Amino acid sequence: MLKQVTLAAVAALGLAAPATAAETEVHITDYDFPFEGPFGSFDQMQLQRGLQIYTEVCAACHGLQYVAFRNLHDEGGPGLPEDQVRAYAAQFEVFDEALADGDGDWRPATPNDKFPKSAMAEAPDLSLMAKSRAGFHGPYGTGLNQLFKGMGGPEYITSLLAGYEEAPECAPEDFPGYYNVAFNAGGFPEECIDEEGHHKAPGSWIAMPPPLLGDDVVYADGHPATVVETSKDVTAFLMWTAEPKLEARKQAGFTAVLFLGILAVLLYLTNKRIWYRAKYGKPEE
């Protein structure tokens, strides 16, 4: 079940003109992801769909410079076979300084190479985007808001990708950018600000055009390709790039808590036995 919330926030993602001084209200939707919660894990098919979205839509501008192609084969990730990883990597070119007698030259990428950097200077790298953005801002900070409200980077990214709407009537037609109800760091027309400095509409105008239009990507597994579904799929993939060892970390944490619980019980019983005579004397035979 989806839950939409309205909140006041500050600057989050610098892809557009500077925001006005007025407080900006944005709409962030609480989407359900399979990797959330202490026992959540990535959906391999969703990660593969997200990889497809990144390749066909996002890679033209945004890079993943901290992710190696070989990680696409890792357990807990997209799980591509090794031959598919090699074929996928070969679609990209990387600059190798060892070629051309040390002058460097371009060559097809191999699984040991990392994804290219962003092709545009103003396009941020997406490797860690899902961990660096927050669905809530406020006195509790990003971590506690994620813990208690269930709203973090994945919710923010999905809401942003699916948050493009028709501009409000108060906005002039020639105002630069694209209206997005989840983005708060962009430009905002003076015509949409009241006398008290409050914005009449949520969100702001972002420089990036809508990257997902709905049904513009065809999934091999027949999964629906609506704007919301494709946004969730690519967001899940970006969450994996930001934390590829998520499942291993959760498993290690659960194991540690289990052993600590057992140790606490043993220490309690040991303490009780050691201090029994001091409290009650020698037990009767």
PDB file of C-alpha atoms in Angstrom:
ATOM      1  CA  MET A   1       0.000   0.000   0.000  1.00  0.00           C
ATOM      2  CA  LEU A   2       1.361   3.428  -0.979  1.00  0.00           C
ATOM      3  CA  LYS A   3       1.355   6.333   1.399  1.00  0.00           C
ATOM      4  CA  GLN A   4       1.947   9.888   0.206  1.00  0.00           C
ATOM      5  CA  VAL A   5       3.178  12.534   2.576  1.00  0.00           C
ATOM      6  CA  THR A   6       3.700  16.272   2.309  1.00  0.00           C
ATOM      7  CA  LEU A   7       6.662  17.898   3.972  1.00  0.00           C
ATOM      8  CA  ALA A   8       8.777  21.015   4.034  1.00  0.00           C
ATOM      9  CA  ALA A   9      12.354  20.447   2.912  1.00  0.00           C
ATOM     10  CA  VAL A  10      15.588  22.105   1.910  1.00  0.00           C
ATOM     11  CA  ALA A  11      17.859  21.666  -1.118  1.00  0.00           C
ATOM     12  CA  ALA A  12      18.464  18.053  -2.127  1.00  0.00           C
ATOM     13  CA  LEU A  13      19.748  17.533  -5.677  1.00  0.00           C
ATOM     14  CA  GLY A  14      21.423  20.337  -7.629  1.00  0.00           C
ATOM     15  CA  LEU A  15      20.254  19.725 -11.201  1.00  0.00           C
ATOM     16  CA  ALA A  16      18.548  23.035 -11.784  1.00  0.00           C
ATOM     17  CA  ALA A  17      18.702  26.716 -11.011  1.00  0.00           C
ATOM     18  CA  PRO A  18      19.107  27.826  -7.387  1.00  0.00           C
ATOM     19  CA  ALA A  19      15.936  27.633  -5.308  1.00  0.00           C
ATOM     20  CA  THR A  20      14.234  30.702  -3.954  1.00  0.00           C
ATOM     21  CA  ALA A  21      14.523  31.643  -0.305  1.00  0.00           C
ATOM     22  CA  ALA A  22      10.965  30.541   0.411  1.00  0.00           C
ATOM     23  CA  GLU A  23      10.327  27.212   2.067  1.00  0.00           C
ATOM     24  CA  THR A  24       9.494  24.524  -0.490  1.00  0.00           C
ATOM     25  CA  GLU A  25       6.892  21.820   0.031  1.00  0.00           C
ATOM     26  CA  VAL A  26       7.446  18.527  -1.791  1.00  0.00           C
ATOM     27  CA  HIS A  27       5.548  15.260  -2.227  1.00  0.00           C
ATOM     28  CA  ILE A  28       7.442  12.069  -1.415  1.00  0.00           C
ATOM     29  CA  THR A  29       5.611   8.736  -1.745  1.00  0.00           C
ATOM     30  CA  ASP A  30       6.413   5.821   0.532  1.00  0.00           C
ATOM     31  CA  TYR A  31       6.905   2.949  -1.915  1.00  0.00           C
ATOM     32  CA  ASP A  32       7.392  -0.648  -0.859  1.00  0.00           C
ATOM     33  CA  PHE A  33      10.702  -2.237  -1.869  1.00  0.00           C
ATOM     34  CA  PRO A  34      11.643  -5.890  -1.281  1.00  0.00           C
ATOM     35  CA  PHE A  35      15.031  -4.942   0.185  1.00  0.00           C
ATOM     36  CA  GLU A  36      13.564  -2.883   3.021  1.00  0.00           C
ATOM     37  CA  GLY A  37      13.354  -4.120   6.589  1.00  0.00           C
ATOM     38  CA  PRO A  38      15.798  -6.203   8.630  1.00  0.00           C
ATOM     39  CA  PHE A  39      15.115  -9.339   6.556  1.00  0.00           C
ATOM     40  CA  GLY A  40      14.572  -7.730   3.158  1.00  0.00           C
ATOM     41  CA  SER A  41      16.559  -8.769   0.105  1.00  0.00           C
ATOM     42  CA  PHE A  42      16.935  -7.658  -3.482  1.00  0.00           C
ATOM     43  CA  ASP A  43      14.619  -9.029  -6.154  1.00  0.00           C
ATOM     44  CA  GLN A  44      16.994 -10.328  -8.843  1.00  0.00           C
ATOM     45  CA  MET A  45      14.475  -9.820 -11.646  1.00  0.00           C
ATOM     46  CA  GLN A  46      13.837  -6.255 -10.512  1.00  0.00           C
ATOM     47  CA  LEU A  47      17.578  -5.570 -10.494  1.00  0.00           C
ATOM     48  CA  GLN A  48      17.864  -6.900 -14.034  1.00  0.00           C
ATOM     49  CA  ARG A  49      14.997  -4.672 -15.142  1.00  0.00           C
ATOM     50  CA  GLY A  50      16.648  -1.736 -13.392  1.00  0.00           C
ATOM     51  CA  LEU A  51      19.911  -2.478 -15.190  1.00  0.00           C
ATOM     52  CA  GLN A  52      17.994  -2.401 -18.469  1.00  0.00           C
ATOM     53  CA  ILE A  53      16.499   0.998 -17.591  1.00  0.00           C
ATOM     54  CA  TYR A  54      19.902   2.365 -16.637  1.00  0.00           C
ATOM     55  CA  THR A  55      21.468   1.060 -19.867  1.00  0.00           C
ATOM     56  CA  GLU A  56      18.749   2.262 -22.228  1.00  0.00           C
ATOM     57  CA  VAL A  57      17.829   5.532 -20.529  1.00  0.00           C
ATOM     58  CA  CYS A  58      20.253   6.744 -17.860  1.00  0.00           C
ATOM     59  CA  ALA A  59      23.692   5.727 -19.162  1.00  0.00           C
ATOM     60  CA  ALA A  60      23.625   8.358 -21.909  1.00  0.00           C
ATOM     61  CA  CYS A  61      24.194  11.047 -19.255  1.00  0.00           C
ATOM     62  CA  HIS A  62      24.882   9.436 -15.871  1.00  0.00           C
ATOM     63  CA  GLY A  63      27.772   7.174 -14.896  1.00  0.00           C
ATOM     64  CA  LEU A  64      28.458   4.503 -12.281  1.00  0.00           C
ATOM     65  CA  GLN A  65      32.171   5.079 -11.801  1.00  0.00           C
ATOM     66  CA  TYR A  66      32.395   3.135  -8.520  1.00  0.00           C
ATOM     67  CA  VAL A  67      30.767  -0.052  -9.817  1.00  0.00           C
ATOM     68  CA  ALA A  68      32.711  -2.771 -11.655  1.00  0.00           C
ATOM     69  CA  PHE A  69      31.066  -4.726 -14.448  1.00  0.00           C
ATOM     70  CA  ARG A  70      32.075  -8.003 -12.793  1.00  0.00           C
ATOM     71  CA  ASN A  71      29.780  -7.184  -9.847  1.00  0.00           C
ATOM     72  CA  LEU A  72      26.793  -7.786 -12.116  1.00  0.00           C
ATOM     73  CA  HIS A  73      27.564 -11.491 -11.658  1.00  0.00           C
ATOM     74  CA  ASP A  74      27.711 -11.339  -7.848  1.00  0.00           C
ATOM     75  CA  GLU A  75      25.277 -13.241  -5.681  1.00  0.00           C
ATOM     76  CA  GLY A  76      22.638 -10.895  -4.317  1.00  0.00           C
ATOM     77  CA  GLY A  77      22.904  -8.662  -7.399  1.00  0.00           C
ATOM     78  CA  PRO A  78      21.508  -8.863 -10.946  1.00  0.00           C
ATOM     79  CA  GLY A  79      23.132 -12.294 -11.195  1.00  0.00           C
ATOM     80  CA  LEU A  80      24.082 -12.156 -14.867  1.00  0.00           C
ATOM     81  CA  PRO A  81      26.025 -15.172 -16.197  1.00  0.00           C
ATOM     82  CA  GLU A  82      29.713 -14.509 -16.812  1.00  0.00           C
ATOM     83  CA  ASP A  83      29.358 -14.622 -20.608  1.00  0.00           C
ATOM     84  CA  GLN A  84      26.564 -12.031 -20.448  1.00  0.00           C
ATOM     85  CA  VAL A  85      28.691  -9.830 -18.195  1.00  0.00           C
ATOM     86  CA  ARG A  86      31.523  -9.931 -20.743  1.00  0.00           C
ATOM     87  CA  ALA A  87      29.121  -9.130 -23.588  1.00  0.00           C
ATOM     88  CA  TYR A  88      27.501  -6.335 -21.604  1.00  0.00           C
ATOM     89  CA  ALA A  89      30.833  -4.752 -20.651  1.00  0.00           C
ATOM     90  CA  ALA A  90      31.983  -4.817 -24.277  1.00  0.00           C
ATOM     91  CA  GLN A  91      29.193  -2.353 -25.138  1.00  0.00           C
ATOM     92  CA  PHE A  92      31.110   0.353 -23.267  1.00  0.00           C
ATOM     93  CA  GLU A  93      34.479   1.908 -24.044  1.00  0.00           C
ATOM     94  CA  VAL A  94      37.095   2.812 -21.431  1.00  0.00           C
ATOM     95  CA  PHE A  95      40.288   4.806 -21.786  1.00  0.00           C
ATOM     96  CA  ASP A  96      43.393   2.642 -21.253  1.00  0.00           C
ATOM     97  CA  GLU A  97      46.593   4.607 -20.587  1.00  0.00           C
ATOM     98  CA  ALA A  98      48.730   1.555 -21.378  1.00  0.00           C
ATOM     99  CA  LEU A  99      47.723   1.504 -25.039  1.00  0.00           C
ATOM    100  CA  ALA A 100      49.317   3.398 -27.939  1.00  0.00           C
ATOM    101  CA  ASP A 101      52.824   3.266 -26.490  1.00  0.00           C
ATOM    102  CA  GLY A 102      51.757   4.840 -23.243  1.00  0.00           C
ATOM    103  CA  ASP A 103      49.731   7.653 -24.793  1.00  0.00           C
ATOM    104  CA  GLY A 104      46.484   5.872 -24.033  1.00  0.00           C
ATOM    105  CA  ASP A 105      43.591   4.919 -26.242  1.00  0.00           C
ATOM    106  CA  TRP A 106      39.993   3.725 -26.034  1.00  0.00           C
ATOM    107  CA  ARG A 107      39.114   0.030 -25.938  1.00  0.00           C
ATOM    108  CA  PRO A 108      36.042  -2.119 -25.212  1.00  0.00           C
ATOM    109  CA  ALA A 109      35.501  -2.591 -21.494  1.00  0.00           C
ATOM    110  CA  THR A 110      36.081  -5.919 -19.757  1.00  0.00           C
ATOM    111  CA  PRO A 111      34.404  -7.293 -16.602  1.00  0.00           C
ATOM    112  CA  ASN A 112      37.330  -5.999 -14.515  1.00  0.00           C
ATOM    113  CA  ASP A 113      36.700  -2.418 -15.619  1.00  0.00           C
ATOM    114  CA  LYS A 114      34.294  -0.037 -13.935  1.00  0.00           C
ATOM    115  CA  PHE A 115      31.332   1.680 -15.525  1.00  0.00           C
ATOM    116  CA  PRO A 116      32.213   4.951 -17.278  1.00  0.00           C
ATOM    117  CA  LYS A 117      31.863   8.281 -15.542  1.00  0.00           C
ATOM    118  CA  SER A 118      28.997  10.634 -16.316  1.00  0.00           C
ATOM    119  CA  ALA A 119      29.059  11.871 -19.907  1.00  0.00           C
ATOM    120  CA  MET A 120      27.838  15.329 -18.880  1.00  0.00           C
ATOM    121  CA  ALA A 121      29.548  17.518 -16.314  1.00  0.00           C
ATOM    122  CA  GLU A 122      26.242  18.553 -14.707  1.00  0.00           C
ATOM    123  CA  ALA A 123      24.917  14.978 -14.568  1.00  0.00           C
ATOM    124  CA  PRO A 124      25.766  13.477 -11.146  1.00  0.00           C
ATOM    125  CA  ASP A 125      27.237  10.006 -10.828  1.00  0.00           C
ATOM    126  CA  LEU A 126      24.585   7.524  -9.705  1.00  0.00           C
ATOM    127  CA  SER A 127      26.800   4.974  -7.935  1.00  0.00           C
ATOM    128  CA  LEU A 128      25.919   6.151  -4.423  1.00  0.00           C
ATOM    129  CA  MET A 129      22.844   8.248  -5.171  1.00  0.00           C
ATOM    130  CA  ALA A 130      20.396   5.991  -3.327  1.00  0.00           C
ATOM    131  CA  LYS A 131      22.411   6.320  -0.099  1.00  0.00           C
ATOM    132  CA  SER A 132      23.100  10.038  -0.370  1.00  0.00           C
ATOM    133  CA  ARG A 133      19.513  11.219  -0.781  1.00  0.00           C
ATOM    134  CA  ALA A 134      16.851  11.334   1.934  1.00  0.00           C
ATOM    135  CA  GLY A 135      13.095  11.072   1.716  1.00  0.00           C
ATOM    136  CA  PHE A 136      12.723  13.140   4.897  1.00  0.00           C
ATOM    137  CA  HIS A 137      14.670  16.030   6.320  1.00  0.00           C
ATOM    138  CA  GLY A 138      14.226  17.320   9.820  1.00  0.00           C
ATOM    139  CA  PRO A 139      15.396  17.239  13.428  1.00  0.00           C
ATOM    140  CA  TYR A 140      15.737  13.448  13.484  1.00  0.00           C
ATOM    141  CA  GLY A 141      18.217  13.304  10.616  1.00  0.00           C
ATOM    142  CA  THR A 142      18.288  10.988   7.636  1.00  0.00           C
ATOM    143  CA  GLY A 143      19.010   7.757   9.522  1.00  0.00           C
ATOM    144  CA  LEU A 144      16.236   7.996  12.123  1.00  0.00           C
ATOM    145  CA  ASN A 145      13.730   9.245   9.565  1.00  0.00           C
ATOM    146  CA  GLN A 146      14.503   6.201   7.455  1.00  0.00           C
ATOM    147  CA  LEU A 147      14.177   3.934  10.504  1.00  0.00           C
ATOM    148  CA  PHE A 148      10.922   5.291  11.950  1.00  0.00           C
ATOM    149  CA  LYS A 149       9.176   6.650   8.857  1.00  0.00           C
ATOM    150  CA  GLY A 150      10.426   4.182   6.256  1.00  0.00           C
ATOM    151  CA  MET A 151      11.335   6.946   3.843  1.00  0.00           C
ATOM    152  CA  GLY A 152      14.841   7.134   2.448  1.00  0.00           C
ATOM    153  CA  GLY A 153      16.838   7.598  -0.728  1.00  0.00           C
ATOM    154  CA  PRO A 154      14.932   4.968  -2.765  1.00  0.00           C
ATOM    155  CA  GLU A 155      11.592   6.656  -2.007  1.00  0.00           C
ATOM    156  CA  TYR A 156      13.036  10.036  -2.919  1.00  0.00           C
ATOM    157  CA  ILE A 157      14.504   8.865  -6.235  1.00  0.00           C
ATOM    158  CA  THR A 158      11.341   7.030  -7.262  1.00  0.00           C
ATOM    159  CA  SER A 159       9.182   9.993  -6.300  1.00  0.00           C
ATOM    160  CA  LEU A 160      11.455  12.297  -8.288  1.00  0.00           C
ATOM    161  CA  LEU A 161      11.394  10.130 -11.428  1.00  0.00           C
ATOM    162  CA  ALA A 162       7.603   9.769 -11.225  1.00  0.00           C
ATOM    163  CA  GLY A 163       6.985  13.314  -9.987  1.00  0.00           C
ATOM    164  CA  TYR A 164       6.821  15.215 -13.280  1.00  0.00           C
ATOM    165  CA  GLU A 165       3.464  16.952 -13.701  1.00  0.00           C
ATOM    166  CA  GLU A 166       1.871  19.719 -15.688  1.00  0.00           C
ATOM    167  CA  ALA A 167       3.000  23.111 -14.437  1.00  0.00           C
ATOM    168  CA  PRO A 168       0.490  24.952 -12.214  1.00  0.00           C
ATOM    169  CA  GLU A 169      -1.610  27.685 -13.790  1.00  0.00           C
ATOM    170  CA  CYS A 170       0.280  30.402 -11.922  1.00  0.00           C
ATOM    171  CA  ALA A 171       3.539  29.614 -13.754  1.00  0.00           C
ATOM    172  CA  PRO A 172       4.465  31.405 -16.989  1.00  0.00           C
ATOM    173  CA  GLU A 173       4.736  29.158 -20.030  1.00  0.00           C
ATOM    174  CA  ASP A 174       8.313  30.198 -20.768  1.00  0.00           C
ATOM    175  CA  PHE A 175       9.673  29.411 -17.279  1.00  0.00           C
ATOM    176  CA  PRO A 176      12.796  27.245 -17.772  1.00  0.00           C
ATOM    177  CA  GLY A 177      12.882  23.615 -16.651  1.00  0.00           C
ATOM    178  CA  TYR A 178      10.301  20.945 -15.936  1.00  0.00           C
ATOM    179  CA  TYR A 179       7.855  21.021 -13.043  1.00  0.00           C
ATOM    180  CA  ASN A 180       8.409  18.227 -10.501  1.00  0.00           C
ATOM    181  CA  VAL A 181       6.454  17.883  -7.246  1.00  0.00           C
ATOM    182  CA  ALA A 182       9.246  15.924  -5.494  1.00  0.00           C
ATOM    183  CA  PHE A 183      12.136  18.273  -6.326  1.00  0.00           C
ATOM    184  CA  ASN A 184      12.813  21.235  -4.065  1.00  0.00           C
ATOM    185  CA  ALA A 185      16.174  22.610  -5.178  1.00  0.00           C
ATOM    186  CA  GLY A 186      15.137  24.066  -8.534  1.00  0.00           C
ATOM    187  CA  GLY A 187      13.871  27.383  -9.755  1.00  0.00           C
ATOM    188  CA  PHE A 188      10.439  28.702  -8.813  1.00  0.00           C
ATOM    189  CA  PRO A 189       8.523  31.519 -10.576  1.00  0.00           C
ATOM    190  CA  GLU A 190       7.659  34.608  -8.584  1.00  0.00           C
ATOM    191  CA  GLU A 191       4.116  34.378  -9.934  1.00  0.00           C
ATOM    192  CA  CYS A 192       3.640  31.226  -7.820  1.00  0.00           C
ATOM    193  CA  ILE A 193       4.746  32.825  -4.537  1.00  0.00           C
ATOM    194  CA  ASP A 194       2.179  34.601  -2.380  1.00  0.00           C
ATOM    195  CA  GLU A 195       2.628  37.856  -0.455  1.00  0.00           C
ATOM    196  CA  GLU A 196       3.905  36.013   2.616  1.00  0.00           C
ATOM    197  CA  GLY A 197       6.615  34.233   0.642  1.00  0.00           C
ATOM    198  CA  HIS A 198       4.911  30.831   0.567  1.00  0.00           C
ATOM    199  CA  HIS A 199       4.946  28.698  -2.560  1.00  0.00           C
ATOM    200  CA  LYS A 200       1.508  28.122  -4.028  1.00  0.00           C
ATOM    201  CA  ALA A 201       2.525  24.752  -5.495  1.00  0.00           C
ATOM    202  CA  PRO A 202       4.746  21.926  -4.203  1.00  0.00           C
ATOM    203  CA  GLY A 203       8.121  21.084  -5.710  1.00  0.00           C
ATOM    204  CA  SER A 204      10.033  23.226  -8.162  1.00  0.00           C
ATOM    205  CA  TRP A 205      11.381  23.265 -11.699  1.00  0.00           C
ATOM    206  CA  ILE A 206      14.180  20.826 -12.526  1.00  0.00           C
ATOM    207  CA  ALA A 207      16.583  21.063 -15.475  1.00  0.00           C
ATOM    208  CA  MET A 208      16.410  17.343 -16.292  1.00  0.00           C
ATOM    209  CA  PRO A 209      13.539  16.440 -18.653  1.00  0.00           C
ATOM    210  CA  PRO A 210      11.337  13.455 -17.725  1.00  0.00           C
ATOM    211  CA  PRO A 211      13.598  10.433 -18.336  1.00  0.00           C
ATOM    212  CA  LEU A 212      10.787   7.857 -18.139  1.00  0.00           C
ATOM    213  CA  LEU A 213       7.610   8.227 -20.157  1.00  0.00           C
ATOM    214  CA  GLY A 214       5.890   4.909 -19.505  1.00  0.00           C
ATOM    215  CA  ASP A 215       5.899   1.918 -21.848  1.00  0.00           C
ATOM    216  CA  ASP A 216       8.976   3.324 -23.625  1.00  0.00           C
ATOM    217  CA  VAL A 217      10.942   0.288 -22.401  1.00  0.00           C
ATOM    218  CA  VAL A 218       9.962  -3.291 -23.207  1.00  0.00           C
ATOM    219  CA  TYR A 219      10.763  -5.844 -20.493  1.00  0.00           C
ATOM    220  CA  ALA A 220      11.655  -9.376 -21.566  1.00  0.00           C
ATOM    221  CA  ASP A 221       9.733 -10.829 -18.606  1.00  0.00           C
ATOM    222  CA  GLY A 222       6.547  -8.988 -19.548  1.00  0.00           C
ATOM    223  CA  HIS A 223       6.537  -6.874 -16.385  1.00  0.00           C
ATOM    224  CA  PRO A 224       4.448  -3.658 -16.622  1.00  0.00           C
ATOM    225  CA  ALA A 225       6.547  -0.715 -17.805  1.00  0.00           C
ATOM    226  CA  THR A 226       4.572   2.187 -16.364  1.00  0.00           C
ATOM    227  CA  VAL A 227       6.370   5.281 -15.124  1.00  0.00           C
ATOM    228  CA  VAL A 228       6.031   4.202 -11.496  1.00  0.00           C
ATOM    229  CA  GLU A 229       7.153   0.610 -12.137  1.00  0.00           C
ATOM    230  CA  THR A 230      10.177   1.597 -14.227  1.00  0.00           C
ATOM    231  CA  SER A 231      11.071   4.227 -11.626  1.00  0.00           C
ATOM    232  CA  LYS A 232      10.960   1.615  -8.871  1.00  0.00           C
ATOM    233  CA  ASP A 233      13.017  -0.840 -10.930  1.00  0.00           C
ATOM    234  CA  VAL A 234      15.857   1.557 -11.708  1.00  0.00           C
ATOM    235  CA  THR A 235      15.769   2.816  -8.114  1.00  0.00           C
ATOM    236  CA  ALA A 236      16.201  -0.739  -6.818  1.00  0.00           C
ATOM    237  CA  PHE A 237      19.188  -1.148  -9.134  1.00  0.00           C
ATOM    238  CA  LEU A 238      20.697   2.104  -7.853  1.00  0.00           C
ATOM    239  CA  MET A 239      20.164   0.919  -4.288  1.00  0.00           C
ATOM    240  CA  TRP A 240      22.148  -2.208  -5.164  1.00  0.00           C
ATOM    241  CA  THR A 241      24.977  -0.143  -6.706  1.00  0.00           C
ATOM    242  CA  ALA A 242      25.107   1.932  -3.518  1.00  0.00           C
ATOM    243  CA  GLU A 243      25.073  -1.082  -1.204  1.00  0.00           C
ATOM    244  CA  PRO A 244      25.865  -4.309  -3.114  1.00  0.00           C
ATOM    245  CA  LYS A 245      26.572  -6.229   0.114  1.00  0.00           C
ATOM    246  CA  LEU A 246      23.238  -5.344   1.688  1.00  0.00           C
ATOM    247  CA  GLU A 247      22.077  -8.938   2.110  1.00  0.00           C
ATOM    248  CA  ALA A 248      25.426 -10.088   3.522  1.00  0.00           C
ATOM    249  CA  ARG A 249      25.404  -7.180   5.981  1.00  0.00           C
ATOM    250  CA  LYS A 250      21.910  -8.018   7.171  1.00  0.00           C
ATOM    251  CA  GLN A 251      22.808 -11.684   7.547  1.00  0.00           C
ATOM    252  CA  ALA A 252      25.943 -10.820   9.507  1.00  0.00           C
ATOM    253  CA  GLY A 253      23.962  -8.461  11.712  1.00  0.00           C
ATOM    254  CA  PHE A 254      21.293 -11.073  12.427  1.00  0.00           C
ATOM    255  CA  THR A 255      23.980 -13.643  13.269  1.00  0.00           C
ATOM    256  CA  ALA A 256      25.715 -11.187  15.590  1.00  0.00           C
ATOM    257  CA  VAL A 257      22.459 -10.357  17.401  1.00  0.00           C
ATOM    258  CA  LEU A 258      21.673 -14.070  17.763  1.00  0.00           C
ATOM    259  CA  PHE A 259      25.082 -14.867  19.270  1.00  0.00           C
ATOM    260  CA  LEU A 260      24.905 -11.841  21.552  1.00  0.00           C
ATOM    261  CA  GLY A 261      21.511 -13.034  22.775  1.00  0.00           C
ATOM    262  CA  ILE A 262      22.859 -16.505  23.516  1.00  0.00           C
ATOM    263  CA  LEU A 263      25.915 -15.004  25.224  1.00  0.00           C
ATOM    264  CA  ALA A 264      23.691 -12.779  27.381  1.00  0.00           C
ATOM    265  CA  VAL A 265      21.706 -15.816  28.565  1.00  0.00           C
ATOM    266  CA  LEU A 266      24.895 -17.782  29.348  1.00  0.00           C
ATOM    267  CA  LEU A 267      26.393 -14.850  31.252  1.00  0.00           C
ATOM    268  CA  TYR A 268      23.193 -14.479  33.253  1.00  0.00           C
ATOM    269  CA  LEU A 269      23.146 -18.162  34.222  1.00  0.00           C
ATOM    270  CA  THR A 270      26.867 -18.102  35.040  1.00  0.00           C
ATOM    271  CA  ASN A 271      26.475 -15.009  37.193  1.00  0.00           C
ATOM    272  CA  LYS A 272      23.504 -16.546  38.981  1.00  0.00           C
ATOM    273  CA  ARG A 273      25.456 -19.728  39.774  1.00  0.00           C
ATOM    274  CA  ILE A 274      28.597 -17.922  40.949  1.00  0.00           C
ATOM    275  CA  TRP A 275      26.759 -15.605  43.354  1.00  0.00           C
ATOM    276  CA  TYR A 276      24.234 -18.163  44.619  1.00  0.00           C
ATOM    277  CA  ARG A 277      26.294 -19.134  47.697  1.00  0.00           C
ATOM    278  CA  ALA A 278      27.029 -15.498  48.564  1.00  0.00           C
ATOM    279  CA  LYS A 279      23.342 -14.707  48.594  1.00  0.00           C
ATOM    280  CA  TYR A 280      21.761 -17.872  49.952  1.00  0.00           C
ATOM    281  CA  GLY A 281      24.576 -19.903  51.480  1.00  0.00           C
ATOM    282  CA  LYS A 282      25.552 -23.457  50.623  1.00  0.00           C
ATOM    283  CA  PRO A 283      22.664 -25.333  49.032  1.00  0.00           C
ATOM    284  CA  GLU A 284      21.225 -28.202  51.068  1.00  0.00           C
ATOM    285  CA  GLU A 285      22.100 -31.724  49.956  1.00  0.00           C
TER     286      GLU A 285
END
